[in-house]
mmCIF file of C-alpha atoms in Angstrom:
data_model
loop_
_atom_site.group_PDB
_atom_site.id
_atom_site.type_symbol
_atom_site.label_atom_id
_atom_site.label_comp_id
_atom_site.label_asym_id
_atom_site.label_seq_id
_atom_site.Cartn_x
_atom_site.Cartn_y
_atom_site.Cartn_z
ATOM 1 C CA MET L 1100 103.133 118.684 99.423
ATOM 2 C CA PRO L 1101 103.478 114.297 99.784
ATOM 3 C CA GLY L 1102 101.625 112.965 102.652
ATOM 4 C CA ALA L 1103 103.355 109.919 104.071
ATOM 5 C CA VAL L 1104 100.626 107.354 102.210
ATOM 6 C CA GLU L 1105 99.289 108.728 98.869
ATOM 7 C CA VAL L 1106 96.582 106.401 97.238
ATOM 8 C CA LYS L 1107 95.380 106.995 93.691
ATOM 9 C CA GLU L 1108 92.997 104.450 91.785
ATOM 10 C CA LEU L 1109 94.021 101.165 93.868
ATOM 11 C CA VAL L 1110 92.356 98.509 92.597
ATOM 12 C CA LYS L 1111 93.320 94.813 92.783
ATOM 13 C CA VAL L 1112 91.704 91.834 91.101
ATOM 14 C CA ILE L 1113 91.462 87.953 92.761
ATOM 15 C CA ASN L 1114 90.569 85.755 90.282
ATOM 16 C CA GLU L 1115 88.250 87.830 88.171
ATOM 17 C CA ARG L 1116 86.428 89.362 90.706
ATOM 18 C CA ILE L 1117 86.887 92.989 91.748
ATOM 19 C CA ILE L 1118 88.145 93.476 95.547
ATOM 20 C CA VAL L 1119 89.366 96.928 95.379
ATOM 21 C CA ASP L 1120 87.770 99.137 93.584
ATOM 22 C CA ARG L 1121 89.576 102.751 92.618
ATOM 23 C CA ILE L 1122 89.791 103.800 95.752
ATOM 24 C CA SER L 1123 91.710 107.075 96.399
ATOM 25 C CA PHE L 1124 93.411 108.431 100.233
ATOM 26 C CA LYS L 1125 96.299 110.722 101.351
ATOM 27 C CA VAL L 1126 97.941 109.979 105.111
ATOM 28 C CA GLU L 1127 99.610 113.219 105.990
ATOM 29 C CA GLU L 1128 102.594 112.436 108.550
ATOM 30 C CA GLY L 1129 101.451 112.371 111.877
ATOM 31 C CA GLU L 1130 98.443 111.683 111.346
ATOM 32 C CA LEU L 1131 96.264 108.909 112.955
ATOM 33 C CA PHE L 1132 94.333 107.254 110.361
ATOM 34 C CA GLY L 1133 91.304 104.400 110.362
ATOM 35 C CA LEU L 1134 90.633 102.619 108.091
ATOM 36 C CA LEU L 1135 87.253 100.688 108.647
ATOM 37 C CA GLY L 1136 85.093 97.732 107.107
ATOM 38 C CA SER L 1137 83.034 95.034 107.568
ATOM 39 C CA ASN L 1138 84.464 91.676 106.772
ATOM 40 C CA GLY L 1139 85.025 91.865 103.016
ATOM 41 C CA SER L 1140 84.883 94.994 102.313
ATOM 42 C CA GLY L 1141 88.453 95.515 100.576
ATOM 43 C CA LYS L 1142 90.278 96.962 103.916
ATOM 44 C CA THR L 1143 92.370 93.720 104.420
ATOM 45 C CA THR L 1144 93.268 93.273 101.103
ATOM 46 C CA THR L 1145 93.968 97.153 100.880
ATOM 47 C CA PHE L 1146 96.435 96.944 103.911
ATOM 48 C CA ASN L 1147 98.262 94.273 102.511
ATOM 49 C CA MET L 1148 98.914 96.348 99.308
ATOM 50 C CA LEU L 1149 100.070 99.240 101.156
ATOM 51 C CA SER L 1150 103.149 96.882 103.520
ATOM 52 C CA GLY L 1151 103.519 95.829 100.098
ATOM 53 C CA LEU L 1152 102.742 92.240 100.445
ATOM 54 C CA LEU L 1153 100.354 92.618 97.515
ATOM 55 C CA ALA L 1154 100.604 94.020 94.637
ATOM 56 C CA PRO L 1155 98.197 96.127 92.710
ATOM 57 C CA SER L 1156 96.545 95.456 89.825
ATOM 58 C CA SER L 1157 96.284 98.666 89.177
ATOM 59 C CA GLY L 1158 96.537 102.196 90.687
ATOM 60 C CA HIS L 1159 99.613 103.850 92.855
ATOM 61 C CA ILE L 1160 101.152 103.819 95.924
ATOM 62 C CA LYS L 1161 103.411 106.178 97.551
ATOM 63 C CA ILE L 1162 105.268 106.161 100.676
ATOM 64 C CA MET L 1163 106.963 109.681 101.984
ATOM 65 C CA GLY L 1164 106.439 110.490 98.550
ATOM 66 C CA ARG L 1165 108.559 107.398 96.526
ATOM 67 C CA ASP L 1166 107.000 104.620 94.525
ATOM 68 C CA ILE L 1167 106.001 101.365 96.589
ATOM 69 C CA LYS L 1168 107.975 99.731 94.654
ATOM 70 C CA GLU L 1169 111.207 101.158 95.393
ATOM 71 C CA SER L 1170 110.973 98.492 97.559
ATOM 72 C CA ASP L 1171 114.125 98.521 99.995
ATOM 73 C CA PHE L 1172 113.163 102.346 100.660
ATOM 74 C CA VAL L 1173 109.509 101.422 101.794
ATOM 75 C CA ARG L 1174 110.775 98.574 103.976
ATOM 76 C CA MET L 1175 112.730 101.018 105.977
ATOM 77 C CA GLN L 1176 109.798 103.446 106.188
ATOM 78 C CA ILE L 1177 106.818 101.225 107.466
ATOM 79 C CA GLY L 1178 106.222 99.046 110.395
ATOM 80 C CA PHE L 1179 103.541 96.437 109.821
ATOM 81 C CA VAL L 1180 101.561 94.732 113.162
ATOM 82 C CA THR L 1181 99.750 92.132 112.027
ATOM 83 C CA GLN L 1182 97.281 90.259 113.818
ATOM 84 C CA ALA L 1183 99.167 86.941 114.549
ATOM 85 C CA ASP L 1184 101.974 86.713 116.223
ATOM 86 C CA SER L 1185 104.440 87.774 114.118
ATOM 87 C CA PHE L 1186 108.035 86.924 116.834
ATOM 88 C CA TYR L 1187 109.158 83.531 118.048
ATOM 89 C CA ASP L 1188 107.466 81.693 120.510
ATOM 90 C CA THR L 1189 111.345 79.902 121.241
ATOM 91 C CA LEU L 1190 113.462 82.880 121.751
ATOM 92 C CA THR L 1191 112.879 85.669 124.526
ATOM 93 C CA VAL L 1192 112.377 89.055 124.441
ATOM 94 C CA ALA L 1193 115.483 89.999 124.135
ATOM 95 C CA GLU L 1194 116.324 87.459 121.500
ATOM 96 C CA ASN L 1195 112.810 88.606 119.004
ATOM 97 C CA LEU L 1196 113.967 92.096 118.924
ATOM 98 C CA ARG L 1197 117.109 91.326 118.342
ATOM 99 C CA PHE L 1198 116.743 89.078 115.868
ATOM 100 C CA PHE L 1199 114.608 91.215 114.174
ATOM 101 C CA ALA L 1200 117.166 94.398 114.245
ATOM 102 C CA SER L 1201 119.772 92.274 112.011
ATOM 103 C CA GLN L 1202 117.110 91.536 109.204
ATOM 104 C CA PHE L 1203 117.285 95.468 108.912
ATOM 105 C CA GLY L 1204 121.435 95.673 109.507
ATOM 106 C CA ILE L 1205 121.356 97.380 112.174
ATOM 107 C CA SER L 1206 124.716 97.561 114.470
ATOM 108 C CA GLY L 1207 124.727 95.420 117.794
ATOM 109 C CA THR L 1208 125.381 99.303 119.463
ATOM 110 C CA GLU L 1209 122.336 100.589 117.543
ATOM 111 C CA THR L 1210 120.535 96.962 118.610
ATOM 112 C CA GLU L 1211 121.018 97.706 121.905
ATOM 113 C CA LYS L 1212 120.475 101.104 122.364
ATOM 114 C CA ARG L 1213 116.523 100.067 120.764
ATOM 115 C CA LEU L 1214 116.332 97.801 122.788
ATOM 116 C CA LYS L 1215 116.466 99.652 125.618
ATOM 117 C CA LYS L 1216 114.316 102.049 124.677
ATOM 118 C CA LEU L 1217 111.209 100.086 123.190
ATOM 119 C CA LEU L 1218 111.692 97.711 126.234
ATOM 120 C CA LYS L 1219 110.196 100.386 128.189
ATOM 121 C CA ASP L 1220 108.298 101.971 125.762
ATOM 122 C CA MET L 1221 106.353 99.268 125.510
ATOM 123 C CA ARG L 1222 106.523 98.229 129.215
ATOM 124 C CA LEU L 1223 108.195 94.857 128.782
ATOM 125 C CA ASP L 1224 111.451 95.211 130.847
ATOM 126 C CA GLU L 1225 110.422 92.719 133.437
ATOM 127 C CA LYS L 1226 109.911 90.536 130.676
ATOM 128 C CA LYS L 1227 112.836 90.721 128.546
ATOM 129 C CA GLU L 1228 114.036 87.661 129.703
ATOM 130 C CA THR L 1229 110.905 85.967 129.023
ATOM 131 C CA ILE L 1230 110.302 82.840 126.498
ATOM 132 C CA ALA L 1231 107.903 84.603 124.086
ATOM 133 C CA SER L 1232 105.583 81.625 124.513
ATOM 134 C CA LYS L 1233 105.023 82.274 128.149
ATOM 135 C CA LEU L 1234 103.540 85.726 127.576
ATOM 136 C CA SER L 1235 100.463 86.894 127.853
ATOM 137 C CA GLY L 1236 97.984 87.668 125.282
ATOM 138 C CA GLY L 1237 98.138 91.550 125.946
ATOM 139 C CA THR L 1238 102.111 91.149 127.200
ATOM 140 C CA LYS L 1239 102.335 88.686 123.071
ATOM 141 C CA LYS L 1240 100.446 92.138 121.453
ATOM 142 C CA ARG L 1241 103.390 94.383 122.992
ATOM 143 C CA LEU L 1242 105.806 92.213 121.802
ATOM 144 C CA ASN L 1243 104.304 92.255 118.140
ATOM 145 C CA MET L 1244 104.694 95.862 117.882
ATOM 146 C CA ALA L 1245 107.848 96.206 119.515
ATOM 147 C CA CYS L 1246 109.335 93.081 116.656
ATOM 148 C CA SER L 1247 107.502 95.819 113.613
ATOM 149 C CA LEU L 1248 109.564 99.122 115.818
ATOM 150 C CA VAL L 1249 112.813 97.707 116.076
ATOM 151 C CA HIS L 1250 113.639 99.869 113.103
ATOM 152 C CA ASP L 1251 112.148 102.796 113.720
ATOM 153 C CA PRO L 1252 109.693 103.598 111.095
ATOM 154 C CA LYS L 1253 108.495 106.699 110.160
ATOM 155 C CA ILE L 1254 104.729 104.799 109.341
ATOM 156 C CA VAL L 1255 103.160 102.329 111.055
ATOM 157 C CA PHE L 1256 100.245 99.857 110.284
ATOM 158 C CA LEU L 1257 98.023 98.356 112.975
ATOM 159 C CA ASP L 1258 95.855 95.595 111.856
ATOM 160 C CA GLU L 1259 92.680 94.825 114.290
ATOM 161 C CA PRO L 1260 95.437 95.927 116.738
ATOM 162 C CA THR L 1261 93.141 94.980 120.011
ATOM 163 C CA VAL L 1262 90.923 92.713 118.716
ATOM 164 C CA GLY L 1263 90.448 89.098 121.075
ATOM 165 C CA LEU L 1264 91.415 91.182 124.058
ATOM 166 C CA ASP L 1265 89.812 92.436 127.510
ATOM 167 C CA PRO L 1266 88.439 96.123 127.863
ATOM 168 C CA VAL L 1267 91.560 96.412 130.257
ATOM 169 C CA VAL L 1268 94.126 95.088 127.748
ATOM 170 C CA ARG L 1269 92.399 96.811 125.181
ATOM 171 C CA HIS L 1270 93.243 100.530 126.962
ATOM 172 C CA GLU L 1271 96.653 99.495 127.520
ATOM 173 C CA ILE L 1272 97.520 99.181 123.455
ATOM 174 C CA TRP L 1273 95.257 102.124 123.392
ATOM 175 C CA GLY L 1274 98.190 103.753 125.470
ATOM 176 C CA VAL L 1275 100.984 102.535 123.339
ATOM 177 C CA ILE L 1276 99.414 103.323 120.325
ATOM 178 C CA GLU L 1277 98.806 106.797 122.020
ATOM 179 C CA THR L 1278 102.853 107.084 123.044
ATOM 180 C CA LEU L 1279 103.969 106.196 119.363
ATOM 181 C CA HIS L 1280 101.328 109.037 117.611
ATOM 182 C CA LYS L 1281 103.236 111.908 119.849
ATOM 183 C CA GLU L 1282 106.386 110.775 118.851
ATOM 184 C CA GLY L 1283 105.199 111.766 115.437
ATOM 185 C CA LYS L 1284 104.711 108.528 113.610
ATOM 186 C CA THR L 1285 101.844 108.389 110.741
ATOM 187 C CA ILE L 1286 99.220 105.715 112.510
ATOM 188 C CA ILE L 1287 97.000 103.399 110.026
ATOM 189 C CA LEU L 1288 94.777 101.044 112.010
ATOM 190 C CA THR L 1289 91.607 98.910 110.905
ATOM 191 C CA SER L 1290 89.309 98.224 113.408
ATOM 192 C CA HIS L 1291 85.793 97.102 114.238
ATOM 193 C CA TYR L 1292 85.695 98.593 117.444
ATOM 194 C CA MET L 1293 84.140 102.829 117.057
ATOM 195 C CA ASP L 1294 84.795 103.846 121.027
ATOM 196 C CA GLU L 1295 88.568 103.070 119.476
ATOM 197 C CA ILE L 1296 87.966 104.887 116.640
ATOM 198 C CA GLU L 1297 86.720 107.830 118.127
ATOM 199 C CA SER L 1298 89.491 107.700 120.963
ATOM 200 C CA LEU L 1299 92.109 107.138 119.025
ATOM 201 C CA CYS L 1300 91.727 108.569 115.328
ATOM 202 C CA GLY L 1301 92.094 112.036 114.072
ATOM 203 C CA ARG L 1302 90.229 111.107 110.208
ATOM 204 C CA VAL L 1303 88.582 107.824 109.190
ATOM 205 C CA ALA L 1304 87.445 106.418 105.782
ATOM 206 C CA ILE L 1305 84.917 103.447 105.966
ATOM 207 C CA MET L 1306 85.234 101.120 102.866
ATOM 208 C CA PHE L 1307 81.836 99.076 101.440
ATOM 209 C CA ALA L 1308 81.982 96.656 98.199
ATOM 210 C CA GLY L 1309 85.682 97.755 97.801
ATOM 211 C CA ARG L 1310 84.827 101.150 97.650
ATOM 212 C CA ILE L 1311 85.696 104.071 100.037
ATOM 213 C CA VAL L 1312 82.267 104.908 100.618
ATOM 214 C CA ALA L 1313 83.257 107.785 103.265
ATOM 215 C CA SER L 1314 85.842 109.457 105.078
ATOM 216 C CA GLY L 1315 86.247 112.547 107.766
ATOM 217 C CA THR L 1316 86.759 112.995 111.388
ATOM 218 C CA PRO L 1317 84.654 111.086 113.202
ATOM 219 C CA LYS L 1318 82.455 113.968 114.182
ATOM 220 C CA GLU L 1319 82.181 115.399 110.779
ATOM 221 C CA LEU L 1320 80.618 111.920 109.765
ATOM 222 C CA LYS L 1321 78.170 111.931 112.803
ATOM 223 C CA GLU L 1322 77.427 115.499 111.564
ATOM 224 C CA ARG L 1323 77.099 114.438 107.932
ATOM 225 C CA TYR L 1324 74.629 111.635 108.586
ATOM 226 C CA LYS L 1325 72.803 113.559 111.268
ATOM 227 C CA LEU L 1326 73.821 110.332 113.907
ATOM 228 C CA ASN L 1327 74.890 110.430 117.316
ATOM 229 C CA GLN L 1328 77.183 107.328 117.242
ATOM 230 C CA MET L 1329 80.088 106.191 115.173
ATOM 231 C CA GLU L 1330 78.583 103.090 115.300
ATOM 232 C CA ASP L 1331 75.218 103.709 113.841
ATOM 233 C CA VAL L 1332 77.273 105.616 110.945
ATOM 234 C CA PHE L 1333 78.877 102.463 110.012
ATOM 235 C CA ALA L 1334 75.835 100.551 110.437
ATOM 236 C CA TYR L 1335 74.162 103.215 108.154
ATOM 237 C CA LEU L 1336 76.412 102.979 105.474
ATOM 238 C CA MET L 1337 76.642 99.481 105.614
ATOM 239 C CA LYS L 1338 73.447 98.900 103.840
ATOM 240 C CA PRO L 1339 73.205 97.437 100.692
ATOM 241 C CA ALA L 1340 71.640 99.753 98.110
ATOM 242 C CA GLU L 1341 68.116 99.323 97.797
#
């Protein structure tokens, strides 16, 4: 059976340098999957290829059983929440959501229906008429996610969703992610926070120097390397071979 996301022998070469080196993995529908790696490991490049922002040098990516080159189909299946804000500072929360809905050709009636649900799910009801530039950091994160979900994608890519946030706001975003997962969304996220990975992800893949060096559940990885903490597993795998 096809997974939500299937990657086979994926390679990306930039300026004659191999950034992603023949990686393969599969994410099942409804799974919450973590892609980990230090800076320069290739995870961001991989994420950009999965979301269709960057073309692979070779290899294959399938989204819901279809080749990623089928861009019109893929565009409707995925929502990509980037680290940088993707909304318009000068528009209100509601205006931003209506604008992004229009980019997907969603009708006015359906837009208002989705707007109502997103405002409730993202706890943005009281901020819907607020100009985006005046929102707090955590509220901007929720708006960023809402703008990427307005077309109700089946797969959500989250790139460092809580980076730079204080612990209280981080846990608020965790709650939003868990809600999306319970609704049946397939979620793939990158993170540097091991507590985040252990709390949210059923499985993870760890990248180093462009390759996947380990994958499994957090529990399996700790048992495999006889270590008690995911931080220790990550540190061990990040050591260059002697």
